[in-house]
Short mmCIF file of C-alpha atoms in Angstrom, two decimals:
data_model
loop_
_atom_site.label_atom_id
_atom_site.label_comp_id
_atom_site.label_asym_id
_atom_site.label_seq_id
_atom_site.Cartn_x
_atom_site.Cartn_y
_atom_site.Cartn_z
CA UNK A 1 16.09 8.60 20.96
CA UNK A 2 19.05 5.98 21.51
CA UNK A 3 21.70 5.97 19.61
CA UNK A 4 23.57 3.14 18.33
CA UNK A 5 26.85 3.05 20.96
CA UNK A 6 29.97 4.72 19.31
CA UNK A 7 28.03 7.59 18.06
CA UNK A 8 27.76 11.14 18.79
CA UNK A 9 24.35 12.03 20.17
CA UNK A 10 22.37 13.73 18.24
CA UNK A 11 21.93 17.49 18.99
CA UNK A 12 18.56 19.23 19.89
CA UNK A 13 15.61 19.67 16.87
CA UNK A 14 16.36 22.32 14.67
CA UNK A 15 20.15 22.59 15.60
CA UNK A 16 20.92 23.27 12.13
CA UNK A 17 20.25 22.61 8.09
CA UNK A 18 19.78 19.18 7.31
CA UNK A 19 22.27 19.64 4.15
CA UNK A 20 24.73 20.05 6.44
CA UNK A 21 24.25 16.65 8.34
CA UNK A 22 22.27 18.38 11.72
CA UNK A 23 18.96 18.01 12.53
CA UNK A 24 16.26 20.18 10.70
CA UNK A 25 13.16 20.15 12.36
CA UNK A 26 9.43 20.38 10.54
CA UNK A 27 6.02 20.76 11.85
CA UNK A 28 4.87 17.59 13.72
CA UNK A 29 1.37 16.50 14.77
CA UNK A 30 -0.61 19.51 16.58
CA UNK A 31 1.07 20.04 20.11
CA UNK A 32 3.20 17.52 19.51
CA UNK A 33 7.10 17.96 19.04
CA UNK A 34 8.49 18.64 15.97
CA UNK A 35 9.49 15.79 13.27
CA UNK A 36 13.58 15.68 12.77
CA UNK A 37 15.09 14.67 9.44
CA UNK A 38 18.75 13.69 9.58
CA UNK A 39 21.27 13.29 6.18
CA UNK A 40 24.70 12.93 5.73
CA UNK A 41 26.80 15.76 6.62
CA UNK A 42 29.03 17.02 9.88
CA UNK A 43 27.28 15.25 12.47
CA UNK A 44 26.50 11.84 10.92
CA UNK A 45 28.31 10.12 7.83
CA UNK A 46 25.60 8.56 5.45
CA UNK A 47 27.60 5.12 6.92
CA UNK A 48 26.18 6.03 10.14
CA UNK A 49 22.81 7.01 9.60
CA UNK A 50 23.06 3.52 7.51
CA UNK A 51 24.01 1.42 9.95
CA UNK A 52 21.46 3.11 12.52
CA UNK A 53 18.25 2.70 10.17
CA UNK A 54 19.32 -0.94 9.87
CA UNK A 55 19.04 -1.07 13.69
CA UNK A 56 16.27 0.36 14.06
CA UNK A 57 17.46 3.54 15.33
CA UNK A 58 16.16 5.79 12.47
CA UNK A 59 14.14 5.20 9.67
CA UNK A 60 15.12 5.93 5.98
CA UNK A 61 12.91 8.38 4.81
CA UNK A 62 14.50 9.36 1.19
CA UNK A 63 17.76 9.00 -0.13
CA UNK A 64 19.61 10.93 1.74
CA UNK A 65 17.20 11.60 4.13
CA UNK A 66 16.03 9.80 7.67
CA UNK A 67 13.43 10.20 10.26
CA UNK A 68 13.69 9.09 13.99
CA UNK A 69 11.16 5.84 14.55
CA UNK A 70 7.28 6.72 14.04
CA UNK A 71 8.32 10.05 12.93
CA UNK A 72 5.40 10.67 10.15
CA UNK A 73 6.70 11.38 6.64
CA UNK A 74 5.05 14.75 5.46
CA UNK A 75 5.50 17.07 2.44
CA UNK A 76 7.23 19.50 4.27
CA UNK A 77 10.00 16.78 5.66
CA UNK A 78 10.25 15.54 1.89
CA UNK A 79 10.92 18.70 0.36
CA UNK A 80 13.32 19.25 2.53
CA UNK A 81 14.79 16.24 2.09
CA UNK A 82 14.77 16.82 -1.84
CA UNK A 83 16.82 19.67 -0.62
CA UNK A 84 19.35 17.75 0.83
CA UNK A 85 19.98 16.63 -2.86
CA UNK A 86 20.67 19.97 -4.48
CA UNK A 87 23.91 21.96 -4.36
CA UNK A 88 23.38 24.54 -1.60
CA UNK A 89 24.79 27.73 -4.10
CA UNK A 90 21.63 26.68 -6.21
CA UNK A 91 18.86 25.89 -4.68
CA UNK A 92 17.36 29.36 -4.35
CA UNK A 93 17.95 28.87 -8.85
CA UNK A 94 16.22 26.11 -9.23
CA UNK A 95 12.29 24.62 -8.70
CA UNK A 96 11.74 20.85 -7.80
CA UNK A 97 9.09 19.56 -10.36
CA UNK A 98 7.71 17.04 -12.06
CA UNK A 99 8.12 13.11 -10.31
CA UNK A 100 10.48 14.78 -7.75
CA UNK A 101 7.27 17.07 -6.64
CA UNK A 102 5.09 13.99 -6.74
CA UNK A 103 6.94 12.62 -4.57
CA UNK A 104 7.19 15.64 -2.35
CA UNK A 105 3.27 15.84 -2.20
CA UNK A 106 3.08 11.73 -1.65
CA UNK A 107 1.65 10.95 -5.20
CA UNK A 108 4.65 9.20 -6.13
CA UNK A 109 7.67 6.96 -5.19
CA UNK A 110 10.85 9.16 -4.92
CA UNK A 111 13.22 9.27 -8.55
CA UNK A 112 16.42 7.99 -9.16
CA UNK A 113 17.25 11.61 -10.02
CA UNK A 114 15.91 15.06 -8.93
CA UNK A 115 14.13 16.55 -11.27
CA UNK A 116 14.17 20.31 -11.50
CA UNK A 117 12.35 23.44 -13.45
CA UNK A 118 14.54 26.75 -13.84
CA UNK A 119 13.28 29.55 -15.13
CA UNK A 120 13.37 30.65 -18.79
CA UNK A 121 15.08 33.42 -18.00
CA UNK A 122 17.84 32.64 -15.50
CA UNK A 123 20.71 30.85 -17.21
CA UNK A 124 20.85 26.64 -17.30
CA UNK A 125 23.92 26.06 -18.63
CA UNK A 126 26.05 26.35 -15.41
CA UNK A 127 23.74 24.31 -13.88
CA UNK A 128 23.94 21.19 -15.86
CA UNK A 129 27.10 19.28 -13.98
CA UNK A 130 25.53 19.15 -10.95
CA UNK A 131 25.17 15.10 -10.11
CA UNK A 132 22.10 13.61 -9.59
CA UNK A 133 19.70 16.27 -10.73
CA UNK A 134 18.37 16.79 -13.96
CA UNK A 135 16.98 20.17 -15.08
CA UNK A 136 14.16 21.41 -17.74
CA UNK A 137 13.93 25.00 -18.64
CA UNK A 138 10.29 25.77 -18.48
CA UNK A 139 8.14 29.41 -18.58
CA UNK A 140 7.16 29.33 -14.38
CA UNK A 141 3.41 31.55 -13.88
CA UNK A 142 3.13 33.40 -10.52
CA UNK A 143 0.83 30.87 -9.53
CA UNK A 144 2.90 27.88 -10.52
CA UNK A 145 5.32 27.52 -7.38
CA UNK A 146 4.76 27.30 -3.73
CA UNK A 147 7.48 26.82 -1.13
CA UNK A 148 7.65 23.94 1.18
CA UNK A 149 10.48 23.30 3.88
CA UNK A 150 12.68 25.66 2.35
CA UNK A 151 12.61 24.45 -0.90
CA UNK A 152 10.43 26.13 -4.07
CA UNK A 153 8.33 23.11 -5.69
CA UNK A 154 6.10 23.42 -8.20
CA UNK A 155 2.27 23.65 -7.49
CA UNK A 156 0.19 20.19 -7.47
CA UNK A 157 -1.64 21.45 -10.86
CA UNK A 158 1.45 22.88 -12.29
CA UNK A 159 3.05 19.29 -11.33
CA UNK A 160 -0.03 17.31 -12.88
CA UNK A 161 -0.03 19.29 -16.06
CA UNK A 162 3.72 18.63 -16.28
CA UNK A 163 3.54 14.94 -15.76
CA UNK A 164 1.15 14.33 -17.98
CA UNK A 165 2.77 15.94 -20.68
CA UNK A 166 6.40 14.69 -20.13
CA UNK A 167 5.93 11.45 -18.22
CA UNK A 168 5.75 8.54 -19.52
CA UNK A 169 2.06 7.10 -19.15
CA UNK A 170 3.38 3.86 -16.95
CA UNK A 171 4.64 6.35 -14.21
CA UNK A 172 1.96 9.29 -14.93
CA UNK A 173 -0.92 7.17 -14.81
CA UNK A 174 -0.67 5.94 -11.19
CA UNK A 175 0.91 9.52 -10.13
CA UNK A 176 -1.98 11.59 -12.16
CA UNK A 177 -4.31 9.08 -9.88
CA UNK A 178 -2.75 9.59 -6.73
CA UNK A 179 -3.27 13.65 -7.34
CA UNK A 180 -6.68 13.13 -8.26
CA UNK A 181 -7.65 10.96 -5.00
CA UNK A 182 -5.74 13.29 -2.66
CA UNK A 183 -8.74 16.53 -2.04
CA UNK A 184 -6.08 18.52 -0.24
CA UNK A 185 -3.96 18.65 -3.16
CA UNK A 186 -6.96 20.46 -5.09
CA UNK A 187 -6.17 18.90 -8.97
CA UNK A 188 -9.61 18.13 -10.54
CA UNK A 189 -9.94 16.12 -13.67
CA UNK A 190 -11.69 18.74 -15.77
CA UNK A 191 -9.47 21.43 -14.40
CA UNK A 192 -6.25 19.43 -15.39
CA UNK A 193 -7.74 18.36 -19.12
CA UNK A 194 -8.56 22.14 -19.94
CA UNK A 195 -5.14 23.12 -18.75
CA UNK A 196 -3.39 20.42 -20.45
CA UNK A 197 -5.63 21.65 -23.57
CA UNK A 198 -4.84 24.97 -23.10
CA UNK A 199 -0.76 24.54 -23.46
CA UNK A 200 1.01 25.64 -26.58
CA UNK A 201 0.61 22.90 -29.71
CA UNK A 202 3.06 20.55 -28.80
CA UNK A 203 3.74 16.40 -30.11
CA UNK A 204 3.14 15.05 -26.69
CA UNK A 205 -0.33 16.58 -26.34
CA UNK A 206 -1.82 14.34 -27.64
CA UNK A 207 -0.44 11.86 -25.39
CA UNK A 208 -0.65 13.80 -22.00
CA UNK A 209 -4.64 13.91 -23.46
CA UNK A 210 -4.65 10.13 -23.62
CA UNK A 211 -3.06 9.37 -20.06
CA UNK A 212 -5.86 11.67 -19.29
CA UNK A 213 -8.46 10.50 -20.96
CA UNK A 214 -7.13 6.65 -19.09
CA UNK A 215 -8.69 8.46 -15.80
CA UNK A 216 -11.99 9.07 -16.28
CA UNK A 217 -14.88 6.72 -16.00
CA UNK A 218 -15.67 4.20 -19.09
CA UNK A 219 -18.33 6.05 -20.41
CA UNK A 220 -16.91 9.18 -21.12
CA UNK A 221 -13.44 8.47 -22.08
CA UNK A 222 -14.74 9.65 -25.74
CA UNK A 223 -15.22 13.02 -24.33
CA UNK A 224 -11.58 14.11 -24.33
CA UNK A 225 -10.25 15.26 -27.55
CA UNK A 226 -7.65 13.56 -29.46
CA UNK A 227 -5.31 16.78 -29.97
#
């Protein structure tokens, strides 16, 4: 690619992490060469990659992520470039969830903040000052994390379930769609009621059941219960 004149040029795909401001490359199209996301770091201040997406020289991809022109955006680049917000010394701690993973899997806009999941039994406390991020202690199932780019995110059900219990319904709604319309992602309707049923009694149940219940056809919108 060309680089805006007065900057360094960038180094090869895969040169390095892109939390540390180098290149980190991610699967492209089949036979194709590999996508490149760029964030602020050693080799380019956030300035500069600022002042090159408003040229035209990169596109901004995420926050603190960017993707050369044409580049396409893919859950793989997005988790990594959720990883670009999260402390290094923690990241192997911690579990992107809720809107941040609906993002990640293109159901959603990306947050203000990163939201993450740790573990019940690892320790939270310590974790809390990091800027930008905001963490929920939650019980995590062996089937309720995958790993994408690097990063742990929680599962597309595991996600749903979560959003519908502790969004609220004016973000949920459109990202509990967006799961539901996307057959790779593998979140049925049915499937995510009976696991949103299934959770210990808690007060937002009942609401998770009714951003639910705003998803399925007229006619059977009576079928979900009320608690």
């Amino acid at each position: 690619m060309t680089l805006r004149p007065g900057y360094p040029a960038a180094s090869s795909p895969g040169a390095g992490p892109a939390a540390g401001g180098q290149p980190a490359s991610a699967p492209g199209q089949p036979g194709g060469a590999p996508s490149v996301l760029y964030s602020p770091g050693t080799l380019f201040s956030w300035a500069e990659l600022q002042a090159m997406a408003s040229d035209g020289v990169l596109t901004q991809l995420s926050q603190r992520g960017y993707l050369p022109p044409g580049a396409a955006s893919t859950p793989q680049l997005r988790a990594r470039a959720a990883a670009c917000t999260i402390p290094p010394p923690i990241r192997q701690r911690v579990v992107a969830g809720r809107m941040t993973a609906a993002w990640i899997y293109g159901c959603a806009g990306e947050p203000d903040r990163t939201a993450l999941l740790v573990d019940a039994n690892r320790r939270v406390s310590s974790l809390r000052a990091t800027r930008g991020c905001t963490f929920h202690e939650v019980r995590l199932g062996p089937f309720d994390v995958v790993s994408l780019g690097g990063l742990m995110v929680s599962s597309p059900l595991r996600t749903a379930v979560d959003i519908a219990l502790h969004v609220d319904a004016e973000r949920a709604v459109p990202a509990l769609g967006a799961f539901l319309a996307a057959p790779e992602l593998n979140v049925r309707l049915r499937l995510l009621i009976r696991a949103v049923e299934a959770t210990p009694r808690l007060p937002y149940r009942r609401s998770a059941l009714a951003k639910l219940a705003a998803l399925l056809p007229e006619q059977d919108r009576g079928t979900v219960p009320d608690c």
